[in-house]
């Protein structure tokens, strides 16, 4: 079905996931899920919107029934949804099933459901097996792979690793005498409020045909510390097969993908520090280091983009996408854009963490007066004279990050000192391999 004349909106991933849950019947279709509206709507014929996914594929139409303003000044709408095409976005799409199909498979049998962001321990599997066998119940294991779930979990597993762990748990249940079990991915966005989260999960479990939602205890945080250090997990905590998956899914920090993003005003020293950190990491033994400097990205990856807020957001999101692919394969990405807005920095962090990498945000907080005093490229002078519109710090805002992992001010310190502060942070958090090289002039005796 095509709707070429309708205004088009591309909602963020979490909104698309909420809408799909409604369209498939996993959640009631009258829940208010605000969809951001385009800046301008036609004067007539604008009661409907065409919703597209991030690839520009028609997803659904929305008949607007209510509009409201957000604290950020944008306008959102809610209304009735009509599906357009089968969605293709999101992880593990080929393994997903609709509530109707699962209910048909259950055929009214007693069913216990588990919704989890982390793998099940051997003790949790055993307890679930005892309960299911005593009641001759079916078991549904849902891997929560929606937006924000990975960041909120204890071990931070990528969706395919979490799904593999729950599939192994289903095999354990079968070995323990459970009549039948199934592990499925569920793209439910993370909700931080437990008073909202728990009823939602119960609704979804019932929609899939479960007669009861089983809560599992949270994993001890020290398990993440053991994996980060490359140490073995406690014997019996997980099945040997699950422990092997975890060793691959969360390798030691010295082998894991990492993105270091430096954000700050033009002239703050970001690029100089980024180049120094890249060289220092190579010398420290991290062999796969990629530098994504702001000017180079603008000339190549983001050629054609301007400096409006939308273009700046897209530029940083593109950097986050490339950095995520680098970290997915165990590399280090160092990015040095201005990145003035918290939303795009958060989007870059989400992309990297969703790919299994870590994200370190460094705020190069050199003040405007010092940046303008340096003005090596004459940009501030041109901005002051009105030749450069949308210039951060002069005619466009910079939102200082509240979630920076490290803050630097290069006003009264050298580039080498700034680089060493970054390296000290990485060293303290286990991101640098232990040096085993002994040079002749360092040998004892």
Tab-separated table of C-alpha atoms in Angstrom:
chain	number	residue	atom	x	y	z
A	1	UNK	CA	0.000	0.000	0.000
A	2	UNK	CA	1.382	3.433	-0.900
A	3	UNK	CA	0.449	6.822	0.523
A	4	UNK	CA	2.549	9.264	-1.514
A	5	UNK	CA	0.551	12.403	-0.690
A	6	UNK	CA	0.737	12.137	3.103
A	7	UNK	CA	3.242	14.079	5.235
A	8	UNK	CA	6.088	11.741	6.165
A	9	UNK	CA	7.577	11.258	9.640
A	10	UNK	CA	10.442	8.981	10.686
A	11	UNK	CA	9.982	8.338	14.413
A	12	UNK	CA	12.953	7.225	16.541
A	13	UNK	CA	13.497	3.516	17.095
A	14	UNK	CA	11.870	3.335	20.517
A	15	UNK	CA	8.676	4.931	19.181
A	16	UNK	CA	8.613	2.522	16.224
A	17	UNK	CA	8.986	-0.384	18.649
A	18	UNK	CA	6.108	0.820	20.818
A	19	UNK	CA	3.935	1.244	17.731
A	20	UNK	CA	4.761	-2.242	16.468
A	21	UNK	CA	3.800	-3.734	19.832
A	22	UNK	CA	0.420	-2.074	19.422
A	23	UNK	CA	-0.015	-3.107	15.787
A	24	UNK	CA	0.729	-6.757	16.590
A	25	UNK	CA	-1.582	-6.797	19.609
A	26	UNK	CA	1.186	-7.222	22.188
A	27	UNK	CA	-0.068	-3.997	23.801
A	28	UNK	CA	-3.492	-2.320	23.528
A	29	UNK	CA	-3.764	-0.185	20.419
A	30	UNK	CA	-5.216	2.771	22.310
A	31	UNK	CA	-2.116	3.499	24.403
A	32	UNK	CA	-0.765	7.026	23.811
A	33	UNK	CA	2.546	6.783	21.948
A	34	UNK	CA	3.556	10.305	20.914
A	35	UNK	CA	4.887	10.603	17.364
A	36	UNK	CA	6.948	13.719	16.512
A	37	UNK	CA	5.255	15.848	13.885
A	38	UNK	CA	6.998	17.450	10.906
A	39	UNK	CA	7.783	21.135	11.321
A	40	UNK	CA	5.128	22.088	8.812
A	41	UNK	CA	1.888	20.314	8.029
A	42	UNK	CA	-0.225	21.060	4.977
A	43	UNK	CA	-3.171	23.308	5.687
A	44	UNK	CA	-5.552	20.594	4.507
A	45	UNK	CA	-5.434	16.852	4.314
A	46	UNK	CA	-3.025	16.653	7.242
A	47	UNK	CA	-5.148	14.508	9.538
A	48	UNK	CA	-3.035	11.480	8.538
A	49	UNK	CA	0.704	10.889	8.625
A	50	UNK	CA	2.824	8.287	6.886
A	51	UNK	CA	5.311	6.755	9.329
A	52	UNK	CA	8.564	5.432	7.902
A	53	UNK	CA	11.376	3.461	9.480
A	54	UNK	CA	15.001	4.613	9.456
A	55	UNK	CA	15.467	3.103	5.967
A	56	UNK	CA	12.569	5.086	4.519
A	57	UNK	CA	10.201	2.105	4.258
A	58	UNK	CA	6.512	2.833	4.910
A	59	UNK	CA	5.618	1.340	8.274
A	60	UNK	CA	2.132	2.590	9.191
A	61	UNK	CA	-0.263	5.482	8.814
A	62	UNK	CA	-1.354	7.512	11.806
A	63	UNK	CA	-4.743	9.205	11.903
A	64	UNK	CA	-4.095	12.141	14.214
A	65	UNK	CA	-6.557	12.356	17.067
A	66	UNK	CA	-4.652	14.508	19.547
A	67	UNK	CA	-1.657	16.851	19.447
A	68	UNK	CA	0.447	18.150	22.327
A	69	UNK	CA	3.601	20.174	22.933
A	70	UNK	CA	6.684	18.784	24.661
A	71	UNK	CA	8.914	20.653	27.156
A	72	UNK	CA	11.522	20.866	24.367
A	73	UNK	CA	9.081	22.830	22.203
A	74	UNK	CA	8.303	20.127	19.639
A	75	UNK	CA	4.823	18.924	18.735
A	76	UNK	CA	3.695	15.321	19.050
A	77	UNK	CA	0.583	13.463	18.000
A	78	UNK	CA	-1.274	10.298	18.941
A	79	UNK	CA	-4.046	8.523	17.096
A	80	UNK	CA	-5.230	5.428	15.264
A	81	UNK	CA	-2.670	3.252	13.473
A	82	UNK	CA	-3.014	1.332	10.224
A	83	UNK	CA	-0.170	-1.016	9.178
A	84	UNK	CA	1.436	-0.517	5.774
A	85	UNK	CA	4.121	-3.188	5.332
A	86	UNK	CA	5.812	-5.865	7.375
A	87	UNK	CA	8.577	-4.084	9.318
A	88	UNK	CA	12.220	-5.002	8.745
A	89	UNK	CA	13.937	-2.792	11.342
A	90	UNK	CA	15.403	-3.968	14.626
A	91	UNK	CA	17.536	-6.958	15.684
A	92	UNK	CA	16.690	-10.644	15.269
A	93	UNK	CA	13.740	-9.885	13.022
A	94	UNK	CA	13.737	-13.415	11.549
A	95	UNK	CA	13.144	-14.960	14.991
A	96	UNK	CA	10.254	-12.772	16.096
A	97	UNK	CA	6.709	-14.083	16.293
A	98	UNK	CA	3.383	-12.329	16.731
A	99	UNK	CA	1.262	-12.847	19.837
A	100	UNK	CA	-1.479	-14.462	17.744
A	101	UNK	CA	0.897	-17.064	16.330
A	102	UNK	CA	2.289	-17.941	19.753
A	103	UNK	CA	-1.193	-18.205	21.268
A	104	UNK	CA	-2.183	-20.547	18.453
A	105	UNK	CA	0.859	-22.691	19.218
A	106	UNK	CA	0.043	-22.805	22.943
A	107	UNK	CA	-3.549	-23.872	22.280
A	108	UNK	CA	-4.706	-22.753	25.721
A	109	UNK	CA	-2.099	-24.651	27.741
A	110	UNK	CA	-0.711	-23.373	31.026
A	111	UNK	CA	2.256	-21.164	30.184
A	112	UNK	CA	4.913	-19.430	32.276
A	113	UNK	CA	6.690	-16.422	30.755
A	114	UNK	CA	10.027	-14.805	31.592
A	115	UNK	CA	11.021	-11.393	30.188
A	116	UNK	CA	14.691	-10.649	30.789
A	117	UNK	CA	17.576	-8.398	29.726
A	118	UNK	CA	20.197	-10.806	31.084
A	119	UNK	CA	20.941	-14.545	30.792
A	120	UNK	CA	19.404	-16.940	33.290
A	121	UNK	CA	21.641	-18.467	35.942
A	122	UNK	CA	21.670	-22.237	36.442
A	123	UNK	CA	19.766	-21.760	39.693
A	124	UNK	CA	17.060	-19.709	37.954
A	125	UNK	CA	16.712	-22.323	35.204
A	126	UNK	CA	16.458	-25.115	37.748
A	127	UNK	CA	13.800	-23.296	39.758
A	128	UNK	CA	11.834	-22.541	36.590
A	129	UNK	CA	12.111	-26.167	35.473
A	130	UNK	CA	10.765	-27.436	38.794
A	131	UNK	CA	7.811	-25.081	38.611
A	132	UNK	CA	7.029	-25.914	34.981
A	133	UNK	CA	7.275	-29.696	35.396
A	134	UNK	CA	5.060	-29.682	38.487
A	135	UNK	CA	2.373	-27.764	36.584
A	136	UNK	CA	3.052	-29.359	33.168
A	137	UNK	CA	3.415	-25.826	31.898
A	138	UNK	CA	4.882	-24.439	28.692
A	139	UNK	CA	7.687	-21.879	29.136
A	140	UNK	CA	8.222	-18.751	27.053
A	141	UNK	CA	11.602	-17.025	27.419
A	142	UNK	CA	11.659	-13.508	25.973
A	143	UNK	CA	14.987	-11.793	25.280
A	144	UNK	CA	14.349	-8.070	25.729
A	145	UNK	CA	16.170	-6.482	22.791
A	146	UNK	CA	14.329	-3.156	22.491
A	147	UNK	CA	15.851	0.316	22.673
A	148	UNK	CA	17.652	0.959	25.958
A	149	UNK	CA	17.410	-2.605	27.276
A	150	UNK	CA	21.068	-3.429	26.666
A	151	UNK	CA	22.299	-0.343	28.505
A	152	UNK	CA	20.002	-1.100	31.449
A	153	UNK	CA	21.135	-4.718	31.811
A	154	UNK	CA	23.814	-6.047	34.142
A	155	UNK	CA	26.029	-7.636	31.503
A	156	UNK	CA	25.120	-5.420	28.539
A	157	UNK	CA	24.837	-8.293	26.064
A	158	UNK	CA	24.172	-7.568	22.409
A	159	UNK	CA	20.784	-8.938	21.259
A	160	UNK	CA	22.169	-11.989	19.424
A	161	UNK	CA	24.245	-13.022	22.445
A	162	UNK	CA	21.283	-12.651	24.802
A	163	UNK	CA	19.076	-14.650	22.445
A	164	UNK	CA	21.719	-17.409	22.298
A	165	UNK	CA	21.856	-17.569	26.101
A	166	UNK	CA	18.085	-17.944	26.376
A	167	UNK	CA	18.068	-20.592	23.656
A	168	UNK	CA	20.590	-22.537	25.737
A	169	UNK	CA	18.353	-22.039	28.788
A	170	UNK	CA	15.466	-23.544	26.802
A	171	UNK	CA	17.647	-26.586	26.105
A	172	UNK	CA	18.384	-26.843	29.835
A	173	UNK	CA	14.663	-26.724	30.572
A	174	UNK	CA	14.025	-29.516	28.092
A	175	UNK	CA	16.744	-31.592	29.746
A	176	UNK	CA	15.067	-30.912	33.081
A	177	UNK	CA	11.766	-32.383	31.928
A	178	UNK	CA	9.854	-29.269	30.900
A	179	UNK	CA	7.173	-30.299	28.359
A	180	UNK	CA	8.059	-27.549	25.883
A	181	UNK	CA	9.763	-24.159	25.859
A	182	UNK	CA	10.535	-21.425	23.377
A	183	UNK	CA	13.054	-18.547	23.397
A	184	UNK	CA	12.019	-15.462	21.423
A	185	UNK	CA	13.341	-11.913	21.008
A	186	UNK	CA	10.999	-9.129	22.097
A	187	UNK	CA	11.643	-5.532	21.007
A	188	UNK	CA	10.203	-3.817	24.067
A	189	UNK	CA	11.829	-0.420	24.776
A	190	UNK	CA	13.235	0.023	28.257
A	191	UNK	CA	11.005	1.780	30.782
A	192	UNK	CA	12.829	3.028	33.886
A	193	UNK	CA	9.752	3.383	36.102
A	194	UNK	CA	8.964	-0.055	37.618
A	195	UNK	CA	5.373	1.002	38.305
A	196	UNK	CA	4.939	1.393	34.558
A	197	UNK	CA	7.327	-1.373	33.454
A	198	UNK	CA	5.824	-4.258	35.427
A	199	UNK	CA	2.193	-3.794	34.272
A	200	UNK	CA	3.400	-3.433	30.675
A	201	UNK	CA	5.318	-6.690	30.876
A	202	UNK	CA	2.314	-8.456	32.384
A	203	UNK	CA	0.115	-7.154	29.568
A	204	UNK	CA	2.562	-8.420	26.967
A	205	UNK	CA	2.902	-11.818	28.622
A	206	UNK	CA	-0.878	-12.249	28.622
A	207	UNK	CA	-1.079	-11.118	24.988
A	208	UNK	CA	1.277	-13.961	24.029
A	209	UNK	CA	-0.865	-16.453	25.929
A	210	UNK	CA	1.094	-16.738	29.176
A	211	UNK	CA	-0.918	-17.513	32.284
A	212	UNK	CA	1.753	-16.122	34.609
A	213	UNK	CA	4.786	-13.818	34.381
A	214	UNK	CA	7.733	-15.176	36.363
A	215	UNK	CA	10.242	-12.704	37.819
A	216	UNK	CA	13.894	-13.739	37.965
A	217	UNK	CA	16.411	-12.279	40.458
A	218	UNK	CA	18.897	-9.708	39.118
A	219	UNK	CA	22.424	-10.813	38.369
A	220	UNK	CA	25.198	-9.779	40.783
A	221	UNK	CA	27.133	-6.777	39.307
A	222	UNK	CA	30.422	-8.459	40.159
A	223	UNK	CA	29.841	-10.882	37.272
A	224	UNK	CA	30.438	-8.002	34.857
A	225	UNK	CA	33.637	-7.116	36.694
A	226	UNK	CA	34.926	-10.690	36.379
A	227	UNK	CA	34.252	-10.788	32.645
A	228	UNK	CA	35.822	-7.352	32.181
A	229	UNK	CA	38.982	-8.572	33.898
A	230	UNK	CA	39.079	-11.812	31.888
A	231	UNK	CA	38.580	-13.912	35.010
A	232	UNK	CA	36.475	-17.104	35.167
A	233	UNK	CA	32.913	-16.911	36.422
A	234	UNK	CA	31.987	-18.787	39.625
A	235	UNK	CA	31.605	-22.499	38.973
A	236	UNK	CA	27.961	-23.422	38.615
A	237	UNK	CA	26.724	-19.844	38.153
A	238	UNK	CA	25.848	-20.628	34.521
A	239	UNK	CA	25.861	-23.744	32.417
A	240	UNK	CA	29.225	-24.355	30.693
A	241	UNK	CA	27.664	-23.540	27.319
A	242	UNK	CA	26.217	-20.241	28.578
A	243	UNK	CA	29.501	-19.316	30.277
A	244	UNK	CA	31.281	-19.875	26.953
A	245	UNK	CA	28.857	-17.509	25.191
A	246	UNK	CA	29.397	-14.880	27.872
A	247	UNK	CA	33.170	-15.088	27.477
A	248	UNK	CA	32.724	-14.252	23.794
A	249	UNK	CA	29.921	-11.720	24.290
A	250	UNK	CA	31.758	-9.681	26.929
A	251	UNK	CA	35.500	-10.087	26.353
A	252	UNK	CA	38.038	-8.400	28.658
A	253	UNK	CA	38.034	-4.632	28.353
A	254	UNK	CA	41.527	-4.683	26.837
A	255	UNK	CA	40.087	-6.580	23.856
A	256	UNK	CA	36.715	-4.867	23.586
A	257	UNK	CA	35.591	-2.204	21.162
A	258	UNK	CA	35.791	1.347	22.474
A	259	UNK	CA	34.651	4.767	21.272
A	260	UNK	CA	36.192	7.897	22.765
A	261	UNK	CA	34.186	10.981	21.786
A	262	UNK	CA	35.646	14.394	22.556
A	263	UNK	CA	33.091	17.204	22.519
A	264	UNK	CA	33.643	20.937	22.930
A	265	UNK	CA	33.716	24.306	21.231
A	266	UNK	CA	35.716	25.011	18.101
A	267	UNK	CA	39.293	25.718	19.175
A	268	UNK	CA	38.944	23.917	22.490
A	269	UNK	CA	41.727	21.468	21.635
A	270	UNK	CA	39.652	18.413	20.753
A	271	UNK	CA	41.491	17.470	17.572
A	272	UNK	CA	44.935	17.896	19.095
A	273	UNK	CA	44.014	15.722	22.071
A	274	UNK	CA	42.360	13.144	19.805
A	275	UNK	CA	45.508	12.798	17.689
A	276	UNK	CA	47.644	12.458	20.813
A	277	UNK	CA	45.362	9.827	22.332
A	278	UNK	CA	45.343	7.856	19.078
A	279	UNK	CA	49.140	7.749	19.036
A	280	UNK	CA	49.344	6.903	22.745
A	281	UNK	CA	46.888	4.025	22.326
A	282	UNK	CA	48.935	2.571	19.480
A	283	UNK	CA	52.055	2.776	21.604
A	284	UNK	CA	50.198	1.139	24.498
A	285	UNK	CA	49.306	-1.901	22.397
A	286	UNK	CA	45.805	-1.172	21.070
A	287	UNK	CA	46.523	-1.999	17.421
A	288	UNK	CA	43.189	-1.085	15.793
A	289	UNK	CA	42.698	2.651	16.296
A	290	UNK	CA	40.628	4.853	13.948
A	291	UNK	CA	40.552	8.649	14.211
A	292	UNK	CA	37.316	10.369	13.154
A	293	UNK	CA	38.282	14.025	13.266
A	294	UNK	CA	35.511	16.590	12.962
A	295	UNK	CA	36.851	18.420	9.895
A	296	UNK	CA	37.646	15.204	8.015
A	297	UNK	CA	34.211	13.790	8.768
A	298	UNK	CA	32.609	16.991	7.503
A	299	UNK	CA	34.597	16.796	4.264
A	300	UNK	CA	33.883	13.121	3.576
A	301	UNK	CA	31.263	11.279	5.625
A	302	UNK	CA	29.001	14.305	6.064
A	303	UNK	CA	29.767	16.217	2.860
A	304	UNK	CA	26.756	18.312	1.908
A	305	UNK	CA	25.424	18.789	5.420
A	306	UNK	CA	25.002	22.311	6.723
A	307	UNK	CA	25.049	23.627	10.272
A	308	UNK	CA	21.375	23.681	11.186
A	309	UNK	CA	20.446	21.728	14.272
A	310	UNK	CA	19.068	18.875	12.169
A	311	UNK	CA	22.269	18.666	10.107
A	312	UNK	CA	24.468	18.803	13.192
A	313	UNK	CA	22.436	16.022	14.801
A	314	UNK	CA	22.757	13.905	11.660
A	315	UNK	CA	26.502	14.529	11.468
A	316	UNK	CA	27.069	13.239	15.017
A	317	UNK	CA	24.720	10.305	14.470
A	318	UNK	CA	26.712	9.321	11.378
A	319	UNK	CA	29.883	9.463	13.427
A	320	UNK	CA	28.208	7.258	16.029
A	321	UNK	CA	27.206	4.763	13.341
A	322	UNK	CA	30.753	4.464	11.980
A	323	UNK	CA	32.183	4.282	15.496
A	324	UNK	CA	29.714	1.517	16.361
A	325	UNK	CA	30.860	-0.574	13.405
A	326	UNK	CA	34.495	-0.072	14.433
A	327	UNK	CA	33.796	-1.105	18.021
A	328	UNK	CA	31.658	-4.046	16.900
A	329	UNK	CA	34.858	-5.655	15.649
A	330	UNK	CA	36.980	-4.823	18.669
A	331	UNK	CA	38.537	-1.602	17.353
A	332	UNK	CA	38.961	1.793	18.987
A	333	UNK	CA	37.239	4.823	17.429
A	334	UNK	CA	38.288	8.306	18.501
A	335	UNK	CA	35.884	11.048	17.406
A	336	UNK	CA	36.359	14.788	17.875
A	337	UNK	CA	33.240	16.648	16.657
A	338	UNK	CA	31.812	19.736	18.328
A	339	UNK	CA	28.672	17.649	19.039
A	340	UNK	CA	26.802	20.526	20.680
A	341	UNK	CA	23.543	18.717	21.458
A	342	UNK	CA	22.869	16.149	24.170
A	343	UNK	CA	20.377	14.225	22.019
A	344	UNK	CA	22.858	13.372	19.268
A	345	UNK	CA	25.596	12.504	21.773
A	346	UNK	CA	23.145	10.147	23.463
A	347	UNK	CA	22.241	8.640	20.073
A	348	UNK	CA	25.920	7.999	19.328
A	349	UNK	CA	26.372	6.368	22.736
A	350	UNK	CA	23.346	4.149	22.131
A	351	UNK	CA	24.649	3.026	18.727
A	352	UNK	CA	28.058	2.113	20.132
A	353	UNK	CA	26.741	0.316	23.203
A	354	UNK	CA	24.158	-1.534	21.129
A	355	UNK	CA	27.031	-2.830	18.977
A	356	UNK	CA	28.715	-4.210	22.090
A	357	UNK	CA	31.291	-1.438	22.471
A	358	UNK	CA	31.955	0.992	25.293
A	359	UNK	CA	31.491	4.738	25.009
A	360	UNK	CA	33.677	7.285	26.814
A	361	UNK	CA	32.539	10.899	26.546
A	362	UNK	CA	35.266	13.496	27.122
A	363	UNK	CA	34.122	17.096	27.551
A	364	UNK	CA	36.898	19.451	26.459
A	365	UNK	CA	35.498	22.327	28.500
A	366	UNK	CA	37.842	25.086	27.384
A	367	UNK	CA	35.962	28.368	27.816
A	368	UNK	CA	34.603	30.471	24.975
A	369	UNK	CA	36.986	33.363	25.686
A	370	UNK	CA	40.038	31.125	25.374
A	371	UNK	CA	38.710	29.395	22.243
A	372	UNK	CA	37.994	32.762	20.669
A	373	UNK	CA	41.437	34.082	21.682
A	374	UNK	CA	43.071	31.215	19.805
A	375	UNK	CA	40.783	31.470	16.735
A	376	UNK	CA	43.411	29.784	14.566
A	377	UNK	CA	41.070	29.602	11.561
A	378	UNK	CA	39.471	33.017	11.983
A	379	UNK	CA	36.087	31.398	12.463
A	380	UNK	CA	35.004	33.326	15.531
A	381	UNK	CA	35.834	36.649	13.879
A	382	UNK	CA	33.736	35.710	10.876
A	383	UNK	CA	30.901	34.522	13.146
A	384	UNK	CA	30.996	37.781	15.111
A	385	UNK	CA	30.737	39.738	11.868
A	386	UNK	CA	27.739	37.678	10.749
A	387	UNK	CA	29.535	35.870	7.939
A	388	UNK	CA	29.040	32.450	9.596
A	389	UNK	CA	25.472	31.778	10.775
A	390	UNK	CA	24.747	28.844	13.103
A	391	UNK	CA	28.159	29.065	14.758
A	392	UNK	CA	28.346	27.188	18.051
A	393	UNK	CA	29.031	29.454	20.995
A	394	UNK	CA	28.137	32.635	19.115
A	395	UNK	CA	24.822	32.261	17.295
A	396	UNK	CA	24.081	28.602	18.158
A	397	UNK	CA	24.013	27.025	21.621
A	398	UNK	CA	26.340	24.434	23.089
A	399	UNK	CA	24.764	22.082	25.617
A	400	UNK	CA	27.485	21.095	28.114
A	401	UNK	CA	27.234	17.352	28.740
A	402	UNK	CA	25.924	16.269	32.113
A	403	UNK	CA	27.026	12.678	31.453
A	404	UNK	CA	30.684	13.283	30.576
A	405	UNK	CA	33.016	10.546	31.801
A	406	UNK	CA	35.935	12.968	31.887
A	407	UNK	CA	36.182	16.776	31.739
A	408	UNK	CA	39.274	18.632	30.519
A	409	UNK	CA	40.101	22.336	30.285
A	410	UNK	CA	43.066	23.094	28.058
A	411	UNK	CA	43.309	26.738	29.127
A	412	UNK	CA	46.132	26.098	31.596
A	413	UNK	CA	47.496	22.718	30.551
A	414	UNK	CA	49.501	21.402	27.634
A	415	UNK	CA	48.167	18.953	25.036
A	416	UNK	CA	50.466	16.278	26.477
A	417	UNK	CA	48.937	16.775	29.917
A	418	UNK	CA	45.433	16.475	28.472
A	419	UNK	CA	46.368	13.306	26.599
A	420	UNK	CA	47.823	11.825	29.764
A	421	UNK	CA	44.594	12.570	31.657
A	422	UNK	CA	42.633	10.620	29.043
A	423	UNK	CA	45.125	7.768	29.156
A	424	UNK	CA	45.003	7.722	32.969
A	425	UNK	CA	41.222	7.391	32.777
A	426	UNK	CA	41.466	4.510	30.279
A	427	UNK	CA	44.189	2.852	32.321
A	428	UNK	CA	42.170	3.132	35.544
A	429	UNK	CA	39.109	1.560	33.918
A	430	UNK	CA	41.036	-1.345	32.400
A	431	UNK	CA	41.003	-0.322	28.742
A	432	UNK	CA	44.762	-0.546	28.240
A	433	UNK	CA	46.601	-3.862	27.969
A	434	UNK	CA	49.308	-4.598	30.493
A	435	UNK	CA	52.678	-3.944	28.861
A	436	UNK	CA	54.883	-7.016	28.637
A	437	UNK	CA	57.615	-5.443	26.530
A	438	UNK	CA	61.016	-5.050	28.188
A	439	UNK	CA	63.453	-2.742	26.462
A	440	UNK	CA	67.209	-3.312	26.828
A	441	UNK	CA	67.784	-0.133	28.863
A	442	UNK	CA	65.095	-1.236	31.314
A	443	UNK	CA	66.536	-4.666	32.062
A	444	UNK	CA	67.653	-5.252	35.607
A	445	UNK	CA	71.340	-5.841	36.440
